[in-house]
Coordinates of C-alpha atoms in Angstrom, one line a residue:
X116 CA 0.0 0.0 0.0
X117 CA 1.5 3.4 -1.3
X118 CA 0.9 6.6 0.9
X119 CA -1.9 8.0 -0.8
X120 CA -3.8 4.6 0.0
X121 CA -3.7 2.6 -3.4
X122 CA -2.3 -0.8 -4.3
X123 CA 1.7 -1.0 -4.9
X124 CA 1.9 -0.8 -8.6
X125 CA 4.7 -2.6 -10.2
X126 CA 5.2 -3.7 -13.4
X127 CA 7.6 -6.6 -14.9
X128 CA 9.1 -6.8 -17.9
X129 CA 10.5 -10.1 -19.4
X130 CA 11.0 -12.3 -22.6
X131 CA 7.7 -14.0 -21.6
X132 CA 5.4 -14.4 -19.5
X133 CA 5.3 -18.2 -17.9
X134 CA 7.3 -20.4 -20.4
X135 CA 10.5 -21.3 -19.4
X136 CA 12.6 -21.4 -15.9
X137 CA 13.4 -17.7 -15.9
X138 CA 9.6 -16.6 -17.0
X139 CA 8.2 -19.0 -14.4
X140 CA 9.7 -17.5 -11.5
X141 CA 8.7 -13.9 -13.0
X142 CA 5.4 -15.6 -13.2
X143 CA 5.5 -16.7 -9.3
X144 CA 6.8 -13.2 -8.1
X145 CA 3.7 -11.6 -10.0
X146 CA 1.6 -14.5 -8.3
X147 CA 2.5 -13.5 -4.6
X148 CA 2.5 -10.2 -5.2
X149 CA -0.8 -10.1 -5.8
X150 CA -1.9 -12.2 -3.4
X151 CA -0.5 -9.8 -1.2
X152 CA -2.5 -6.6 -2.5
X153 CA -0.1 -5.6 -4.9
X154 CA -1.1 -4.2 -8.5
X155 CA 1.3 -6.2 -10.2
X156 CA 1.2 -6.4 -14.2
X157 CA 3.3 -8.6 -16.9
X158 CA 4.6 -6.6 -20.1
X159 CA 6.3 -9.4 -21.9
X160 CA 7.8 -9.8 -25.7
X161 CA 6.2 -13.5 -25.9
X162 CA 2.1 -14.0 -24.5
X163 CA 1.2 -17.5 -23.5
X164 CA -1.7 -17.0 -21.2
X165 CA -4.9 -15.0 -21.4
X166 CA -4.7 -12.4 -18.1
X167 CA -5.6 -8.9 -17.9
X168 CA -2.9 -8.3 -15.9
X169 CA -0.3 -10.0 -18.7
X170 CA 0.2 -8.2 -21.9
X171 CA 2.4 -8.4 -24.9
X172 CA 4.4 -5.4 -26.2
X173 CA 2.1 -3.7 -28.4
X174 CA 4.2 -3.4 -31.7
X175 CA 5.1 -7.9 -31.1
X176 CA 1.3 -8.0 -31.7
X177 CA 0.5 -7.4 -35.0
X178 CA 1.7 -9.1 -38.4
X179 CA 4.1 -5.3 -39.3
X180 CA 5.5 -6.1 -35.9
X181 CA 6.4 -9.4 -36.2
X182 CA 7.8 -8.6 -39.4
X183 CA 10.3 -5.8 -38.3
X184 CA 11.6 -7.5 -35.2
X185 CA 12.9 -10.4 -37.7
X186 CA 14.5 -7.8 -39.9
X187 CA 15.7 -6.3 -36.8
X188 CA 17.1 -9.3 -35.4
X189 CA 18.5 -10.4 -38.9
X190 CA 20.2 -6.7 -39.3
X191 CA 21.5 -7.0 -35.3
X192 CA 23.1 -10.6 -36.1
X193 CA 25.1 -9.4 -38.8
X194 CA 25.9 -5.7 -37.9
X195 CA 26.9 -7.0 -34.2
X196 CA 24.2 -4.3 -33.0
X197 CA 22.4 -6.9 -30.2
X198 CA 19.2 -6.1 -29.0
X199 CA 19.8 -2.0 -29.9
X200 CA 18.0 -1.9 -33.6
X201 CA 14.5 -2.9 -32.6
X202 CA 12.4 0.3 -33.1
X203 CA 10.0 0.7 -30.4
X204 CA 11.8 2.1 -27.7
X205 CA 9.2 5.0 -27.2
X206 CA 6.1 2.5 -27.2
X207 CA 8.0 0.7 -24.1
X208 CA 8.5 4.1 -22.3
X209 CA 5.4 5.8 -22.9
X210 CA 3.3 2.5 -22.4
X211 CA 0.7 3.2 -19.6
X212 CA 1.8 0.2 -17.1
X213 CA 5.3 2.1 -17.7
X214 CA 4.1 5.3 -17.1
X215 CA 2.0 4.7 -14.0
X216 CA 4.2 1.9 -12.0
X217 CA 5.8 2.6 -8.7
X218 CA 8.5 0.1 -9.8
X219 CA 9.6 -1.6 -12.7
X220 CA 11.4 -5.1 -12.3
X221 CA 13.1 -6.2 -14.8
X222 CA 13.5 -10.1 -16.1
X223 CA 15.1 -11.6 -19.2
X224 CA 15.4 -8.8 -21.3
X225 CA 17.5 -11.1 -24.0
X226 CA 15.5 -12.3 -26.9
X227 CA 15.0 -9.6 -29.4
X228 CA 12.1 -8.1 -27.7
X229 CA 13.8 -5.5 -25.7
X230 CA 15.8 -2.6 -26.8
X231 CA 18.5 -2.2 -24.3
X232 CA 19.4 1.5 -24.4
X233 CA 16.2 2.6 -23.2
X234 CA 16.9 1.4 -19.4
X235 CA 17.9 4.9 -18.9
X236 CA 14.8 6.4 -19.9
X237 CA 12.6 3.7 -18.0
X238 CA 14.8 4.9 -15.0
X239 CA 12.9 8.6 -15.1
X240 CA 9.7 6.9 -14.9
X241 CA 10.4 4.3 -12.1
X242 CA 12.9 3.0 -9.6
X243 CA 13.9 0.4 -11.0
X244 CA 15.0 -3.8 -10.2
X245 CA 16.7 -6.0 -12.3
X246 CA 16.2 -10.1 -11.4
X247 CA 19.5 -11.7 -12.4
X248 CA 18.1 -15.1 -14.2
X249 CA 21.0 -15.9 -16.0
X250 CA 24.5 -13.8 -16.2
X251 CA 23.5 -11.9 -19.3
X252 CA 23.3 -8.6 -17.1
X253 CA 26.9 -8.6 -16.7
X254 CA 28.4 -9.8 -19.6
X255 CA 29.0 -8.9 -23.6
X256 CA 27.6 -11.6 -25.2
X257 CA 27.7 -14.5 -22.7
X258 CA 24.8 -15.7 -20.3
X259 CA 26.5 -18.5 -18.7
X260 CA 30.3 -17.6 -19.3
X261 CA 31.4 -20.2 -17.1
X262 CA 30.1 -23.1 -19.5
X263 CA 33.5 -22.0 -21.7
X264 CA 35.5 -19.7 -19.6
X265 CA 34.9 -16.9 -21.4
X266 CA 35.8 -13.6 -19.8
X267 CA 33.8 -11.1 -21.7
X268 CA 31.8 -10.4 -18.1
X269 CA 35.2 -8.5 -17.1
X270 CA 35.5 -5.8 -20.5
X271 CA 38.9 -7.1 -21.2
X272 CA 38.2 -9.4 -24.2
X273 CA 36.1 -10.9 -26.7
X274 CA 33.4 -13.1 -26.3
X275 CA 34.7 -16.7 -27.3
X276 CA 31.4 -18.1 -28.7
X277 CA 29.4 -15.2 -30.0
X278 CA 27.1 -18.0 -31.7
X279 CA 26.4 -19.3 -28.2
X280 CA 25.2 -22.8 -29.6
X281 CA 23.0 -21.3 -31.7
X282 CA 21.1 -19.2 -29.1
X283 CA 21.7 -15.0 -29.4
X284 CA 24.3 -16.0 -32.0
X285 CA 25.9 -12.9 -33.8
X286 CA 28.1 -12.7 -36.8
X287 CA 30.3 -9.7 -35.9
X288 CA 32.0 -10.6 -32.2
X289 CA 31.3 -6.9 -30.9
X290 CA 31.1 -8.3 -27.4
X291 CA 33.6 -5.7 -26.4
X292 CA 31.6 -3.0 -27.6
X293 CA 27.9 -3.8 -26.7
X294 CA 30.1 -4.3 -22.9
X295 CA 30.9 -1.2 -23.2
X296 CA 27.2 0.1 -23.7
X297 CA 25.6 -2.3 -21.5
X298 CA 27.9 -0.9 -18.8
X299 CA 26.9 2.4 -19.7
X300 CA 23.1 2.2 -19.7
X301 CA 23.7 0.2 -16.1
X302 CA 25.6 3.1 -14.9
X303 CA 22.8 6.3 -15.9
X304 CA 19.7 3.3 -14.9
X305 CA 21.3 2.6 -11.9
X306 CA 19.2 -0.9 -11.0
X307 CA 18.9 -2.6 -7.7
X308 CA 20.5 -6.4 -9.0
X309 CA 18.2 -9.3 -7.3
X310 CA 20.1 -12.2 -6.8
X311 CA 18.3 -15.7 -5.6
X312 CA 21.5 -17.6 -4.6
X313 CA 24.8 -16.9 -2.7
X314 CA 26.8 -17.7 -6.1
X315 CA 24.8 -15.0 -8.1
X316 CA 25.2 -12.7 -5.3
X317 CA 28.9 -12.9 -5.4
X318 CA 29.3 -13.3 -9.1
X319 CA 27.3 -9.6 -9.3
X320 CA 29.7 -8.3 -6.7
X321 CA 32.4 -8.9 -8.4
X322 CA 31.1 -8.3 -12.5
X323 CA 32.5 -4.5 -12.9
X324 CA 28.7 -3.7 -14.5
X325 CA 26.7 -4.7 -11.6
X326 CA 29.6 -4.4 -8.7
X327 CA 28.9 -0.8 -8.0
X328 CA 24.8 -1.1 -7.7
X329 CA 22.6 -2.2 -5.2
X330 CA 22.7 -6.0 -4.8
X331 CA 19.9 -7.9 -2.8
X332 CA 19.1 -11.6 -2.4
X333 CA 16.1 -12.8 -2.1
X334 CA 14.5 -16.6 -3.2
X335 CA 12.6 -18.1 -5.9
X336 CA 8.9 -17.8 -4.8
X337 CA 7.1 -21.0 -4.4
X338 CA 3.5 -21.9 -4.6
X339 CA 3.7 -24.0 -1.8
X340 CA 0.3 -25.4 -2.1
X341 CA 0.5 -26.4 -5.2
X342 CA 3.6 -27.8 -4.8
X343 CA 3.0 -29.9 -2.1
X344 CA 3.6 -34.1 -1.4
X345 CA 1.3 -36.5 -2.8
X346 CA 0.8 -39.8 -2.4
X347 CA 3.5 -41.6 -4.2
X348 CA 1.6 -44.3 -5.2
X349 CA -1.6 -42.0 -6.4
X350 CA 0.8 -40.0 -8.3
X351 CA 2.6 -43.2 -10.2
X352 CA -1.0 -44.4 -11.1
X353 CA -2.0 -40.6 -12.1
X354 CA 1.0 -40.8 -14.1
X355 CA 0.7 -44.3 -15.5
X356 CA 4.1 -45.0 -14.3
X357 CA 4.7 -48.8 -13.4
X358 CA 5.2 -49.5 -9.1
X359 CA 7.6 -52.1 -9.8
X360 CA 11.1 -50.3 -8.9
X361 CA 12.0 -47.0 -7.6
X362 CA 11.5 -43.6 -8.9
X363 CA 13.7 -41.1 -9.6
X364 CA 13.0 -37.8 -11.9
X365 CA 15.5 -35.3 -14.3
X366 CA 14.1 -32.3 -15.6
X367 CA 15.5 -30.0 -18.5
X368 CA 14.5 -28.4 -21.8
X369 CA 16.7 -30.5 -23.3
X370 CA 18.5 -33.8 -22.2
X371 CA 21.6 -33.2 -24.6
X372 CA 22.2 -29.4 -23.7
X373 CA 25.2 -29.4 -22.0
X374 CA 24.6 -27.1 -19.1
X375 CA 22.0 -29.4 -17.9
X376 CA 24.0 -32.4 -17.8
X377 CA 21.9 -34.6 -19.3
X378 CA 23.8 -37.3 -20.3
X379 CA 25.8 -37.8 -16.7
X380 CA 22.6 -38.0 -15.3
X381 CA 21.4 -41.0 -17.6
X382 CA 25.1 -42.6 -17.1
X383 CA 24.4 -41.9 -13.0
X384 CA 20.8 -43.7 -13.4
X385 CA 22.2 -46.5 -15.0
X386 CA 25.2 -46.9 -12.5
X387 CA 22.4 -46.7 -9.8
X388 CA 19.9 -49.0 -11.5
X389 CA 22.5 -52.0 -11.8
X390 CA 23.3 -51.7 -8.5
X391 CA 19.6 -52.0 -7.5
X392 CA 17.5 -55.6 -7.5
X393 CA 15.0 -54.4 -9.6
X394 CA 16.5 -51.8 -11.4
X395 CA 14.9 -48.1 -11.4
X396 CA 12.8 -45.8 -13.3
X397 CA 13.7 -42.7 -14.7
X398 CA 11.3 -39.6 -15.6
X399 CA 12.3 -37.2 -17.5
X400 CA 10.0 -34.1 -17.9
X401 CA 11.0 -31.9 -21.2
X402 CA 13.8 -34.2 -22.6
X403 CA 13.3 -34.6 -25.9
X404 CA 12.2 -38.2 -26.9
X405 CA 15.3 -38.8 -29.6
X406 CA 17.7 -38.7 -27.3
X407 CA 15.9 -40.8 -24.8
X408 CA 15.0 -43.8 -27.2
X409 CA 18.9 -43.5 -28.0
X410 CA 19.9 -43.9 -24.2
X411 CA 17.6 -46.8 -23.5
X412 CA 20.2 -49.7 -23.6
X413 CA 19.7 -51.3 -20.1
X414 CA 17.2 -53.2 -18.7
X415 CA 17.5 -52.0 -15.6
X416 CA 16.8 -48.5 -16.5
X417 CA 13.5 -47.6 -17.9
X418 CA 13.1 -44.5 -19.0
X419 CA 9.7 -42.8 -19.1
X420 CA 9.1 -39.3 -21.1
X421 CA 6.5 -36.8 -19.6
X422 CA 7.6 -34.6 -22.2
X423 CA 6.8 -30.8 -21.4
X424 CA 4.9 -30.2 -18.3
X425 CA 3.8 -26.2 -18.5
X426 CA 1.2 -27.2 -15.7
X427 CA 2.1 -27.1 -12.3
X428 CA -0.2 -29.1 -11.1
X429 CA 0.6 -32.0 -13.0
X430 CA 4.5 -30.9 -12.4
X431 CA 3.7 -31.4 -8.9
X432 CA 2.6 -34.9 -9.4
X433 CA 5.5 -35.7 -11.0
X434 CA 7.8 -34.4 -8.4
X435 CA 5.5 -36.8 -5.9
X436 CA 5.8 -39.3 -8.1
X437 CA 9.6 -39.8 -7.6
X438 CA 12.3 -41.0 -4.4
X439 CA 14.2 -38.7 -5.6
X440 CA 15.0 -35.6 -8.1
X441 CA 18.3 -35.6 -9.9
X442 CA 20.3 -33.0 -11.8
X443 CA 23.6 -32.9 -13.5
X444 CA 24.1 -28.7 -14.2
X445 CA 27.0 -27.4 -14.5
X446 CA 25.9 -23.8 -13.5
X447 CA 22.7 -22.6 -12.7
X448 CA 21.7 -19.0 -10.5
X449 CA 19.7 -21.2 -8.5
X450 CA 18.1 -24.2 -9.2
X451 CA 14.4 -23.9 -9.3
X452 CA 13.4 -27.5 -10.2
X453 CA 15.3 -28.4 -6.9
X454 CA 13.2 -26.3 -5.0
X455 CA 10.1 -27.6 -6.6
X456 CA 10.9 -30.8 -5.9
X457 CA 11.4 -30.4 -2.0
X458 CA 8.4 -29.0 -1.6
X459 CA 6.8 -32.2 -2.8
X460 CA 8.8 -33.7 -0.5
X461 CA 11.1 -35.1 -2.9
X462 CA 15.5 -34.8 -2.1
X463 CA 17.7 -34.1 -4.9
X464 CA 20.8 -35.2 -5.8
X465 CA 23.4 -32.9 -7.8
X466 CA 26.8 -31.6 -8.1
X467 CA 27.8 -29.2 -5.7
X468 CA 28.1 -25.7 -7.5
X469 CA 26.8 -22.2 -8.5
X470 CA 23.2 -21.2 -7.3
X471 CA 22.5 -25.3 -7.6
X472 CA 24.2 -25.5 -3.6
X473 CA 21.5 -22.7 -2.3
X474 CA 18.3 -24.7 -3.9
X475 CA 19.4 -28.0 -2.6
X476 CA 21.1 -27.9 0.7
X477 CA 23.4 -31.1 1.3
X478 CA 22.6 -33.2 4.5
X479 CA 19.5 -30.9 5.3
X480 CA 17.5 -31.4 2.0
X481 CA 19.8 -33.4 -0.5
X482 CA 23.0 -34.5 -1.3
X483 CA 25.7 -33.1 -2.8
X484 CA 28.6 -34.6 -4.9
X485 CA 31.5 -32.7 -6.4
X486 CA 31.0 -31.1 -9.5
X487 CA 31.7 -33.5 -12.9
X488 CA 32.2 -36.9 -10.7
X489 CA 29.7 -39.2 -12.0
X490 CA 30.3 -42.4 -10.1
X491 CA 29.6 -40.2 -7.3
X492 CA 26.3 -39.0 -8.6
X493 CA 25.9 -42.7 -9.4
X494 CA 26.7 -43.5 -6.1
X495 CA 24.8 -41.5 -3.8
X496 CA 21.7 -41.9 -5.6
X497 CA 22.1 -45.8 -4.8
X498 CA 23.3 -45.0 -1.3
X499 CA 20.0 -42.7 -1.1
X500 CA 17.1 -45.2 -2.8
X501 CA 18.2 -48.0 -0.5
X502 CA 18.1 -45.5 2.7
X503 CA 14.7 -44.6 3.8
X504 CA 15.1 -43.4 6.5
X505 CA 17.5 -40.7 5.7
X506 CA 15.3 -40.1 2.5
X507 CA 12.1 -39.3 5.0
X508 CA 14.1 -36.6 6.8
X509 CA 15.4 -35.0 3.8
X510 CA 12.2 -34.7 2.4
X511 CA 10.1 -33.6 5.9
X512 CA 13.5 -31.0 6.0
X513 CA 13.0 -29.7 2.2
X514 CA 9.4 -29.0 2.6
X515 CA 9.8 -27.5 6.6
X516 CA 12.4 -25.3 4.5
X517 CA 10.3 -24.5 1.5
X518 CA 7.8 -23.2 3.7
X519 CA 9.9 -20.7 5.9
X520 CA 12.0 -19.3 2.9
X521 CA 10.1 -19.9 -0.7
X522 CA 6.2 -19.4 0.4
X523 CA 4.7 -16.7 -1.5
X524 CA 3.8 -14.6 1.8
X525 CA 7.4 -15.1 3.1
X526 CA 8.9 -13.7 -0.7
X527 CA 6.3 -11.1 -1.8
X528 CA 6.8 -9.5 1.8
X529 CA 10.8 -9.1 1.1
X530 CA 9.9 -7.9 -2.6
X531 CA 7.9 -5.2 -1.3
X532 CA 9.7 -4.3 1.2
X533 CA 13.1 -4.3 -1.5
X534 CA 10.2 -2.3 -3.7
X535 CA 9.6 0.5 -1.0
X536 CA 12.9 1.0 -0.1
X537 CA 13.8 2.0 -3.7
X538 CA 10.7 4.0 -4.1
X539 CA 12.0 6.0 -1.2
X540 CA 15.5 6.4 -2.5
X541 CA 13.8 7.3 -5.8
X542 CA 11.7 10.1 -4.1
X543 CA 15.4 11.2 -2.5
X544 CA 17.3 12.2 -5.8
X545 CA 14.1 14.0 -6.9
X546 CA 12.9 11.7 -9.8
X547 CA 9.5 11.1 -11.1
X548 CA 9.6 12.5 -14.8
X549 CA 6.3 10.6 -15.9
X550 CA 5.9 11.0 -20.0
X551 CA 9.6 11.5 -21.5
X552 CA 9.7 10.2 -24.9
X553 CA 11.9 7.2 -25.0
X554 CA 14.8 6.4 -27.7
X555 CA 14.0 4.6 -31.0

């Protein structure tokens, strides 16, 4: 509640609006907001869902539109120019969410929807926050610069894979350059960075774009009663998945992308399954079914595609379903399938690194095993199916926790009290300019 007595109006701005990791915890931010009174509104460059408080940037609506953000991405891809040729900065600026919002918190804004040089100008209308999803923010080119040890995040070189497998690729490797802008617009917007995990915290402390702003951490929200434990056998039986051995559950876009670690996990599953009487069951929610049929060559190991689950409901299931959730990544900022699964009262096992550590908490809610050591995935999955004892208290201790720390009362009330504080440091340097035309 603002002083006059309204609703806290705040607006978000991301690549979409509820597909994908980074667009579902937008998605759960907007959800607790407003179930805790807060105005809060979704102005995204891709629409899935039907929601008057979601909408899609006017000029991505119509059949013109569509047609100049192609030739925009096409002339940005060869000139080098990322994400600063689309032409609709103004209609961004001067949209009425924009213009009336108390805050604006910013998402993905990678994707070709989002012209980046006009941070500055939604700065006059707004205070605003920027959710660190990836490292993107920080960087040239790069979103996960770990994944091939580039150093474009620190200004000093090139990006070393401006193609990034395909995804944002450019032509020209300006990475130096659109640093150098990127760093700029960061400095005159001046953005509180929200971080969800001790390793993005650090990583924005110590990128020279974000180092000098305002870094906060707060979690992932959770819908807590949606996620929530099943019955294991009810969900199998929901799920049509077979009783006869135990269950254990990946997740990922894509089973052969090689951030997610796919493939160790398979190699970990069938290590584990061996060892195991009756072998186990693997469920993999989003891999793609190619790669699956090719991995099927034990016995032991069945492997069962749920394909993509955009419900959560039916995600939840899943996560009840399984003994245990299992992830490979190599870098994540957090971990959010981790977190999902705890609150269905399901323990993961992972390799100990990045964001991954903060969503899964070894001994109190999983186990960890050190980064790129398969046999020791392998083998404290095993060590965990036959133990179910210690599997009951990591999952009573993964749900207590998501309830303290992920609950959407628990996060909206840190996001609004984050949101007030930089409304009252907004008020302080004498902002407020409501109208300014914006660039492009």
């Amino acid at each position: 509640m603002t002083s006059d007595g309204r609703p806290l109006r705040v607006v978000h701005i991301g690549t979409a609006d509820r597909v994908g990791g980074a667009a579902r915890a937008q998605w759960r931010m907007h959800e607790a907001l407003c179930g805790a009174g807060v105005d809060s509104r979704i102005l995204c460059g891709h629409q899935s869902v039907d929601d008057e408080h979601v909408e899609q940037v006017p000029a991505m609506r119509s059949l013109r539109g569509k047609a100049v953000r192609k030739l925009a991405h096409k002339a940005e891809r060869w000139t080098g120019r990322e994400y600063h040729l689309l032409p609709w900065g103004r209609r961004f600026v001067q949209h009425p969410w924009v213009q009336q919002a108390d805050v604006i918190h910013l998402h993905n804004l990678h994707g070709g929807f989002f012209p980046i040089k006009i941070l500055p100008r939604l700065a006059r209308a707004a205070p605003l926050v920027w959710s660190a999803h990836d490292l993107w923010p920080t960087t040239g080119h790069c979103y996960f610069p770990q994944m091939t040890g580039c150093q474009c995040w620190t200004g000093a070189s090139r990006c070393i894979d401006p193609s990034q497998d395909e995804w944002y690729p450019l032509m020209r490797n300006t990475s130096r350059w659109l640093w150098e802008q990127k760093r700029g617009v960061v400095a005159i917007a001046r953005p509180a960075m929200l971080s969800q995990s001790a390793f993005t915290e650090r990583w924005l402390r110590e990128a020279p774009i974000t180092r000098d702003r305002e870094i906060v951490r707060i979690p992932y929200a959770l819908d807590v009663e949606v996620f929530s434990p099943a019955d294991k056998g009810d969900a199998r039986r929901w799920l049509g998945v077979p009783q006869d051995r135990p269950v254990v559950m990946f997740s990922a876009v894509s089973l052969s992308h090689p951030r997610k670690g796919g493939v160790a996990v398979l190699q970990a599953a069938r290590g584990a399954a061996e060892r195991l009487p009756d072998g186990l069951t693997l469920l993999a929610a989003g891999a793609s079914a190619d790669v699956l049929d090719a991995m099927q060559a034990s016995a032991k190991l069945r492997v069962v595609s749920l394909g993509q689950i955009d419900d959560d409901a039916k995600l939840a299931m899943a996560y009840s379903a399984a003994d245990i959730f299992i992830g490979a990544s190599k870098v994540e900022t957090f971990g959010q399938v981790f977190s999902e699964a705890s609150a269905c009262g399901t323990p993961g096992v992972a390799y100990d690194t990045s964001g991954v550590a903060d969503a899964v908490r070894d001994g109190e809610t999983g186990v960890l095993v050190p980064p790129g050591d398969v046999d020791a995935l392998g083998s404290a999955l095993f060590a965990l199916l036959t133990d179910l004892p210690r599997r009951s208290a990591l999952s009573d201790r993964g749900r207590a926790l998501c309830e303290s720390e992920y609950a959407y009362p628990v996060v909206a009330k840190r996001l609004i009290a984050l949101y007030e504080n930089r409304i009252r440091a907004f008020a302080g340097l004498g902002h407020g300019l409501r109208g300014g035309a914006g660039d492009g």
